[in-house]
Tab-separated table of C-alpha atoms and ligand atoms in Angstrom:
chain	number	residue	atom	x	y	z
A	1	UNK	CA	-35.153	-7.319	24.912
A	2	UNK	CA	-34.556	-5.945	21.370
A	3	UNK	CA	-37.092	-8.355	20.065
A	4	UNK	CA	-39.648	-7.867	22.834
A	5	UNK	CA	-42.755	-6.045	21.539
A	6	UNK	CA	-45.462	-6.485	24.131
A	7	UNK	CA	-48.982	-5.651	23.060
A	8	UNK	CA	-51.242	-3.818	25.382
A	9	UNK	CA	-54.238	-5.857	26.525
A	10	UNK	CA	-56.079	-2.749	27.728
A	11	UNK	CA	-59.659	-2.368	26.439
A	12	UNK	CA	-59.657	1.376	26.052
A	13	UNK	CA	-60.990	3.811	23.287
A	14	UNK	CA	-58.679	4.134	20.290
A	15	UNK	CA	-59.251	7.263	18.311
A	16	UNK	CA	-57.940	7.916	14.769
A	17	UNK	CA	-57.388	11.666	14.112
A	18	UNK	CA	-56.415	11.862	10.432
A	19	UNK	CA	-56.541	15.735	10.327
A	20	UNK	CA	-55.916	18.359	12.948
A	21	UNK	CA	-58.962	20.086	14.327
A	22	UNK	CA	-57.676	23.505	13.073
A	23	UNK	CA	-55.067	24.380	10.351
A	24	UNK	CA	-51.641	24.445	11.891
A	25	UNK	CA	-48.151	25.684	11.740
A	26	UNK	CA	-45.460	23.073	12.331
A	27	UNK	CA	-42.869	25.410	13.934
A	28	UNK	CA	-39.985	22.943	13.920
A	29	UNK	CA	-39.107	20.980	10.821
A	30	UNK	CA	-35.851	20.111	8.945
A	31	UNK	CA	-36.498	20.240	5.193
A	32	UNK	CA	-33.034	21.526	4.445
A	33	UNK	CA	-29.671	21.138	6.167
A	34	UNK	CA	-26.853	23.610	5.948
A	35	UNK	CA	-23.663	22.105	4.472
A	36	UNK	CA	-20.414	23.722	3.251
A	37	UNK	CA	-21.409	26.883	1.398
A	38	UNK	CA	-25.054	25.909	0.787
A	39	UNK	CA	-28.003	23.765	1.922
A	40	UNK	CA	-29.007	20.305	1.050
A	41	UNK	CA	-32.656	19.419	0.618
A	42	UNK	CA	-33.420	16.224	2.606
A	43	UNK	CA	-37.133	16.361	1.835
A	44	UNK	CA	-38.868	17.212	-1.425
A	45	UNK	CA	-41.173	20.259	-1.107
A	46	UNK	CA	-43.801	18.568	-3.384
A	47	UNK	CA	-43.929	15.521	-1.037
A	48	UNK	CA	-44.169	17.870	1.995
A	49	UNK	CA	-47.135	19.662	0.386
A	50	UNK	CA	-49.013	16.419	-0.202
A	51	UNK	CA	-48.628	15.345	3.439
A	52	UNK	CA	-49.471	18.967	4.569
A	53	UNK	CA	-52.713	18.986	2.572
A	54	UNK	CA	-53.748	15.599	3.966
A	55	UNK	CA	-52.967	16.445	7.572
A	56	UNK	CA	-54.295	20.097	7.574
A	57	UNK	CA	-50.882	21.639	7.981
A	58	UNK	CA	-51.000	25.174	6.587
A	59	UNK	CA	-47.383	25.966	7.025
A	60	UNK	CA	-44.108	24.264	7.720
A	61	UNK	CA	-41.108	26.144	9.281
A	62	UNK	CA	-37.836	24.907	7.878
A	63	UNK	CA	-35.536	25.925	10.740
A	64	UNK	CA	-32.244	24.750	9.430
A	65	UNK	CA	-32.037	27.180	6.334
A	66	UNK	CA	-28.303	28.006	6.879
A	67	UNK	CA	-27.107	31.468	5.825
A	68	UNK	CA	-25.747	33.295	2.802
A	69	UNK	CA	-26.284	31.627	-0.562
A	70	UNK	CA	-27.620	28.463	0.966
A	71	UNK	CA	-30.375	30.480	2.835
A	72	UNK	CA	-31.227	32.246	-0.372
A	73	UNK	CA	-31.586	28.894	-2.156
A	74	UNK	CA	-33.842	27.551	0.625
A	75	UNK	CA	-35.996	30.697	0.699
A	76	UNK	CA	-36.422	30.647	-3.171
A	77	UNK	CA	-37.520	27.050	-3.375
A	78	UNK	CA	-39.712	27.109	-0.264
A	79	UNK	CA	-40.890	30.400	0.899
A	80	UNK	CA	-41.058	32.230	-2.420
A	81	UNK	CA	-42.140	29.229	-4.607
A	82	UNK	CA	-44.995	28.380	-2.161
A	83	UNK	CA	-46.196	31.619	-0.454
A	84	UNK	CA	-47.728	30.881	3.037
A	85	UNK	CA	-46.855	27.234	2.969
A	86	UNK	CA	-43.213	27.427	4.031
A	87	UNK	CA	-41.215	29.658	6.275
A	88	UNK	CA	-37.338	29.578	6.445
A	89	UNK	CA	-35.074	30.348	9.398
A	90	UNK	CA	-31.356	31.330	9.247
A	91	UNK	CA	-28.585	29.783	11.491
A	92	UNK	CA	-25.338	31.198	13.009
A	93	UNK	CA	-22.071	30.673	11.038
A	94	UNK	CA	-20.538	28.355	13.641
A	95	UNK	CA	-17.323	27.869	11.657
A	96	UNK	CA	-16.520	31.562	11.988
A	97	UNK	CA	-17.099	31.691	15.823
A	98	UNK	CA	-13.379	31.668	16.681
A	99	UNK	CA	-12.542	34.360	14.063
A	100	UNK	CA	-11.594	37.893	15.153
A	101	UNK	CA	-14.500	40.134	14.719
A	102	UNK	CA	-17.026	37.393	14.824
A	103	UNK	CA	-19.504	39.312	17.042
A	104	UNK	CA	-19.962	41.981	14.370
A	105	UNK	CA	-19.766	39.573	11.470
A	106	UNK	CA	-22.557	37.474	12.952
A	107	UNK	CA	-24.740	40.475	13.538
A	108	UNK	CA	-24.280	41.551	9.978
A	109	UNK	CA	-25.098	38.008	8.701
A	110	UNK	CA	-28.407	38.286	10.576
A	111	UNK	CA	-29.140	41.526	8.794
A	112	UNK	CA	-28.366	39.915	5.524
A	113	UNK	CA	-30.411	36.833	6.309
A	114	UNK	CA	-33.365	39.115	7.207
A	115	UNK	CA	-33.007	40.880	3.812
A	116	UNK	CA	-32.913	37.496	2.088
A	117	UNK	CA	-36.298	36.642	3.662
A	118	UNK	CA	-35.449	34.659	6.848
A	119	UNK	CA	-38.169	34.933	9.520
A	120	UNK	CA	-36.260	33.649	12.558
A	121	UNK	CA	-32.989	32.171	13.845
A	122	UNK	CA	-32.421	28.513	14.771
A	123	UNK	CA	-29.736	27.613	17.222
A	124	UNK	CA	-28.917	23.909	17.397
A	125	UNK	CA	-27.621	22.260	20.543
A	126	UNK	CA	-24.269	22.654	18.869
A	127	UNK	CA	-24.093	25.806	21.133
A	128	UNK	CA	-23.345	24.389	24.567
A	129	UNK	CA	-22.403	20.821	23.613
A	130	UNK	CA	-20.316	20.865	20.377
A	131	UNK	CA	-19.056	24.321	19.504
A	132	UNK	CA	-15.402	24.635	20.719
A	133	UNK	CA	-12.695	27.288	20.540
A	134	UNK	CA	-10.460	26.615	17.601
A	135	UNK	CA	-7.296	27.202	19.652
A	136	UNK	CA	-7.990	25.717	23.093
A	137	UNK	CA	-10.722	23.178	22.168
A	138	UNK	CA	-12.728	24.488	25.087
A	139	UNK	CA	-16.523	24.377	24.778
A	140	UNK	CA	-17.974	27.826	24.061
A	141	UNK	CA	-20.553	28.854	26.693
A	142	UNK	CA	-24.159	29.584	25.568
A	143	UNK	CA	-24.065	32.934	27.244
A	144	UNK	CA	-20.620	33.929	25.747
A	145	UNK	CA	-20.842	37.723	25.140
A	146	UNK	CA	-19.625	37.300	21.582
A	147	UNK	CA	-23.220	36.438	20.651
A	148	UNK	CA	-24.892	39.329	22.319
A	149	UNK	CA	-24.882	41.463	19.056
A	150	UNK	CA	-26.700	38.497	17.369
A	151	UNK	CA	-29.336	38.134	20.050
A	152	UNK	CA	-29.951	41.915	19.876
A	153	UNK	CA	-29.989	41.946	16.083
A	154	UNK	CA	-32.735	39.300	15.821
A	155	UNK	CA	-34.686	40.979	18.599
A	156	UNK	CA	-34.684	44.310	16.744
A	157	UNK	CA	-35.626	42.709	13.515
A	158	UNK	CA	-38.482	40.772	15.293
A	159	UNK	CA	-37.076	37.393	14.333
A	160	UNK	CA	-37.825	34.801	17.016
A	161	UNK	CA	-35.027	32.444	18.184
A	162	UNK	CA	-35.735	28.737	18.080
A	163	UNK	CA	-33.088	27.417	20.379
A	164	UNK	CA	-32.411	23.777	21.371
A	165	UNK	CA	-30.284	23.427	24.483
A	166	UNK	CA	-28.953	20.309	26.217
A	167	UNK	CA	-30.821	16.941	25.864
A	168	UNK	CA	-32.677	14.423	28.078
A	169	UNK	CA	-31.104	14.092	31.525
A	170	UNK	CA	-30.426	10.349	30.979
A	171	UNK	CA	-27.833	11.314	28.274
A	172	UNK	CA	-25.719	12.811	30.948
A	173	UNK	CA	-25.755	9.663	33.159
A	174	UNK	CA	-23.897	6.324	32.723
A	175	UNK	CA	-25.377	3.967	30.094
A	176	UNK	CA	-26.214	1.183	32.718
A	177	UNK	CA	-29.178	-0.756	33.923
A	178	UNK	CA	-30.592	2.285	35.740
A	179	UNK	CA	-30.664	4.379	32.639
A	180	UNK	CA	-34.275	4.737	31.346
A	181	UNK	CA	-32.996	5.485	27.878
A	182	UNK	CA	-30.732	2.491	27.724
A	183	UNK	CA	-31.967	1.213	24.403
A	184	UNK	CA	-32.012	4.669	22.820
A	185	UNK	CA	-28.329	5.308	23.911
A	186	UNK	CA	-27.432	1.809	22.887
A	187	UNK	CA	-28.744	2.537	19.390
A	188	UNK	CA	-27.036	6.108	19.369
A	189	UNK	CA	-23.986	5.840	21.617
A	190	UNK	CA	-22.719	9.203	20.270
A	191	UNK	CA	-25.705	10.916	21.928
A	192	UNK	CA	-24.177	10.348	25.417
A	193	UNK	CA	-22.676	13.292	27.162
A	194	UNK	CA	-21.479	11.343	30.180
A	195	UNK	CA	-18.057	11.459	31.602
A	196	UNK	CA	-16.387	14.037	29.332
A	197	UNK	CA	-15.976	17.777	29.803
A	198	UNK	CA	-19.675	18.685	29.209
A	199	UNK	CA	-21.479	20.891	31.662
A	200	UNK	CA	-24.521	19.404	33.459
A	201	UNK	CA	-28.014	19.738	31.977
A	202	UNK	CA	-28.842	22.344	34.643
A	203	UNK	CA	-25.768	24.512	33.946
A	204	UNK	CA	-26.692	24.479	30.247
A	205	UNK	CA	-30.237	25.455	31.027
A	206	UNK	CA	-29.122	28.272	33.313
A	207	UNK	CA	-26.662	29.572	30.672
A	208	UNK	CA	-29.557	29.805	28.195
A	209	UNK	CA	-31.539	31.509	30.861
A	210	UNK	CA	-28.815	34.192	31.319
A	211	UNK	CA	-29.259	34.921	27.592
A	212	UNK	CA	-32.988	35.201	27.817
A	213	UNK	CA	-32.678	37.502	30.820
A	214	UNK	CA	-30.040	39.628	29.140
A	215	UNK	CA	-32.096	40.190	26.033
A	216	UNK	CA	-35.660	40.926	27.126
A	217	UNK	CA	-36.742	42.288	23.740
A	218	UNK	CA	-35.770	39.081	21.924
A	219	UNK	CA	-38.346	36.209	21.705
A	220	UNK	CA	-36.835	32.872	22.554
A	221	UNK	CA	-38.684	29.680	21.725
A	222	UNK	CA	-37.038	26.951	23.762
A	223	UNK	CA	-37.354	23.839	21.667
A	224	UNK	CA	-38.443	20.370	23.098
A	225	UNK	CA	-40.422	22.100	25.908
A	226	UNK	CA	-37.079	23.673	27.076
A	227	UNK	CA	-36.542	20.679	29.427
A	228	UNK	CA	-39.597	18.503	29.050
A	229	UNK	CA	-38.684	16.211	31.984
A	230	UNK	CA	-38.805	18.996	34.396
A	231	UNK	CA	-41.973	20.955	34.034
A	232	UNK	CA	-41.705	22.642	37.462
A	233	UNK	CA	-38.294	24.170	36.331
A	234	UNK	CA	-39.728	25.211	32.870
A	235	UNK	CA	-42.688	26.765	34.589
A	236	UNK	CA	-40.448	28.820	36.937
A	237	UNK	CA	-38.439	29.996	33.891
A	238	UNK	CA	-41.688	30.899	31.926
A	239	UNK	CA	-42.959	32.825	35.007
A	240	UNK	CA	-39.780	34.832	35.267
A	241	UNK	CA	-39.182	35.552	31.510
A	242	UNK	CA	-42.101	36.821	29.544
A	243	UNK	CA	-39.898	36.614	26.341
A	244	UNK	CA	-39.671	32.814	26.744
A	245	UNK	CA	-41.848	30.373	24.827
A	246	UNK	CA	-41.628	26.570	24.167
A	247	UNK	CA	-42.350	24.062	21.411
A	248	UNK	CA	-43.353	20.421	21.908
A	249	UNK	CA	-41.213	18.857	19.270
A	250	UNK	CA	-40.198	15.248	19.755
A	251	UNK	CA	-41.237	15.444	23.402
A	252	UNK	CA	-44.850	14.122	23.401
A	253	UNK	CA	-43.207	11.048	24.941
A	254	UNK	CA	-42.330	13.035	27.860
A	255	UNK	CA	-45.493	15.192	28.117
A	256	UNK	CA	-47.688	12.220	27.551
A	257	UNK	CA	-46.321	10.119	30.360
A	258	UNK	CA	-47.171	12.923	32.812
A	259	UNK	CA	-50.526	13.859	31.361
A	260	UNK	CA	-52.062	15.579	34.417
A	261	UNK	CA	-49.072	17.791	34.893
A	262	UNK	CA	-48.892	18.459	31.193
A	263	UNK	CA	-52.583	19.368	30.997
A	264	UNK	CA	-52.076	21.950	33.707
A	265	UNK	CA	-48.974	23.209	31.922
A	266	UNK	CA	-50.997	23.728	28.663
A	267	UNK	CA	-53.839	25.447	30.662
A	268	UNK	CA	-51.366	27.830	32.404
A	269	UNK	CA	-49.054	28.528	29.457
A	270	UNK	CA	-51.559	28.312	26.478
A	271	UNK	CA	-50.315	31.547	25.004
A	272	UNK	CA	-46.615	30.404	25.186
A	273	UNK	CA	-46.652	26.936	23.661
A	274	UNK	CA	-46.170	26.255	19.896
A	275	UNK	CA	-46.806	23.108	17.877
A	276	UNK	CA	-43.658	21.545	16.459
A	277	UNK	CA	-42.513	18.017	15.523
A	278	UNK	CA	-38.802	18.144	14.570
A	279	UNK	CA	-39.989	16.432	11.356
A	280	UNK	CA	-36.980	15.182	9.326
A	281	UNK	CA	-36.260	12.676	6.632
A	282	UNK	CA	-34.807	9.198	7.470
A	283	UNK	CA	-36.016	6.504	9.732
A	284	UNK	CA	-33.362	6.203	12.474
A	285	UNK	CA	-35.361	8.403	14.810
A	286	UNK	CA	-39.046	7.300	14.375
A	287	UNK	CA	-40.311	9.985	16.809
A	288	UNK	CA	-39.553	12.556	14.171
A	289	UNK	CA	-39.848	10.743	10.792
A	290	UNK	CA	-41.923	13.067	8.592
A	291	UNK	CA	-45.201	11.656	7.333
A	292	UNK	CA	-48.854	10.978	8.008
A	293	UNK	CA	-48.335	8.591	10.924
A	294	UNK	CA	-46.251	11.069	12.868
A	295	UNK	CA	-48.820	13.908	12.671
A	296	UNK	CA	-51.687	11.574	13.597
A	297	UNK	CA	-49.964	10.664	16.803
A	298	UNK	CA	-49.532	14.327	17.823
A	299	UNK	CA	-53.255	15.070	16.979
A	300	UNK	CA	-54.376	12.136	19.054
A	301	UNK	CA	-52.166	13.340	22.000
A	302	UNK	CA	-53.316	16.872	21.895
A	303	UNK	CA	-57.003	16.399	20.955
A	304	UNK	CA	-58.148	13.055	22.555
A	305	UNK	CA	-58.208	11.615	25.992
A	306	UNK	CA	-57.126	8.137	24.695
A	307	UNK	CA	-54.909	6.376	27.241
A	308	UNK	CA	-51.722	4.247	26.907
A	309	UNK	CA	-50.738	4.581	23.285
A	310	UNK	CA	-47.477	4.812	21.363
A	311	UNK	CA	-45.763	8.217	21.098
A	312	UNK	CA	-43.918	7.207	17.883
A	313	UNK	CA	-44.763	5.195	14.824
A	314	UNK	CA	-42.359	2.295	15.691
A	315	UNK	CA	-42.647	-1.293	16.865
A	316	UNK	CA	-40.625	-0.530	20.015
A	317	UNK	CA	-40.934	2.945	21.694
A	318	UNK	CA	-37.650	4.488	20.557
A	319	UNK	CA	-36.923	6.971	23.438
A	320	UNK	CA	-37.916	4.670	26.262
A	321	UNK	CA	-40.317	1.754	26.951
A	322	UNK	CA	-43.405	3.641	28.103
A	323	UNK	CA	-46.540	4.773	26.554
A	324	UNK	CA	-48.579	8.044	26.699
A	325	UNK	CA	-51.995	9.403	27.390
A	326	UNK	CA	-53.842	12.185	25.475
A	327	UNK	CA	-54.563	15.601	26.840
A	328	UNK	CA	-57.944	16.397	25.388
A	329	UNK	CA	-57.242	20.081	24.993
A	330	UNK	CA	-60.131	22.583	24.558
A	331	UNK	CA	-60.719	24.162	21.132
A	332	UNK	CA	-59.492	27.469	22.467
A	333	UNK	CA	-56.140	26.010	23.528
A	334	UNK	CA	-55.844	23.969	20.369
A	335	UNK	CA	-56.309	27.049	18.274
A	336	UNK	CA	-53.494	28.868	20.017
A	337	UNK	CA	-51.051	25.941	20.186
A	338	UNK	CA	-51.672	24.855	16.568
A	339	UNK	CA	-51.505	28.215	14.941
A	340	UNK	CA	-52.043	31.566	16.678
A	341	UNK	CA	-49.013	31.541	19.035
A	342	UNK	CA	-46.532	30.685	16.110
A	343	UNK	CA	-48.218	33.141	13.763
A	344	UNK	CA	-47.792	35.940	16.276
A	345	UNK	CA	-44.108	35.068	16.850
A	346	UNK	CA	-43.332	34.805	13.130
A	347	UNK	CA	-45.300	37.865	12.286
A	348	UNK	CA	-47.830	36.312	9.857
A	349	UNK	CA	-51.573	36.762	10.027
A	350	UNK	CA	-53.505	34.136	11.990
B	401	ZN	ZN1	-34.841	19.971	15.451
């Protein structure tokens, strides 16, 4: 099966969309990564700008900008050096989460990050799946009250929260012949959350929902369409929480295999969806490898009605063996999703 690369024999239109219809903001990219005491640049800003100019990308949001001196380094080399082209978000100081007084320390770090230029807060799936109490090794809940001052601080500073919670449902199931992500989990066995002390996907989603409910003045952008496999649940959440938004990063494989439901979802929530890709360096996850090919697939998915094409630039579909169909969104919706919704959230002029 690993070598099986079936070619579609369908005679259907194949569009090539080299540039997006409108200039866009990529709300979800990883140009830097926080490491001990600083940030590491995994992509070269000059190389980013070359791709951005070719693809019609006005701005990239580097969500993993760390905090403290690392954040200041990222802001200087991206946001300050190239005004309007890059935006940098801060991250919580997870290593301090079990310290006494963390709740206040973290709120103060948010104020410091805001002063340093950070325009938002990124919360990795670390919260809910990896962050544990130092003493007991128990997983820390997403809705743990120690984070309340942080959620309030970003809300009052008008910094949106980009939050990734949980993962595809198949990652919580046995890696067996019924698992539709068998090959993906086979390639990344450490992505499985089955059979240990992890909460269920729904429990993680509901814990995040408690946070969104408790902090109505804070704007939460739930990354990866919040829970892309369950659009009825995401719709119910969006209906109950006006401070909730979603991005589409690394989930066109999910949206594009349910194109009629997705099209209705974009129609209904056109003011709440932002464009993002999860673009990163490296090639082990082709569905998010930064470059021209990645963006062209997103543009084809959003702008055309092409049918049955690959959702990632890879010889074998990396998330599961299916293909996607385009949504053919209207110009009005494209403008909002590509740029206006994100610009409003970040507080930059559209
Ligand atoms: Zn990401």
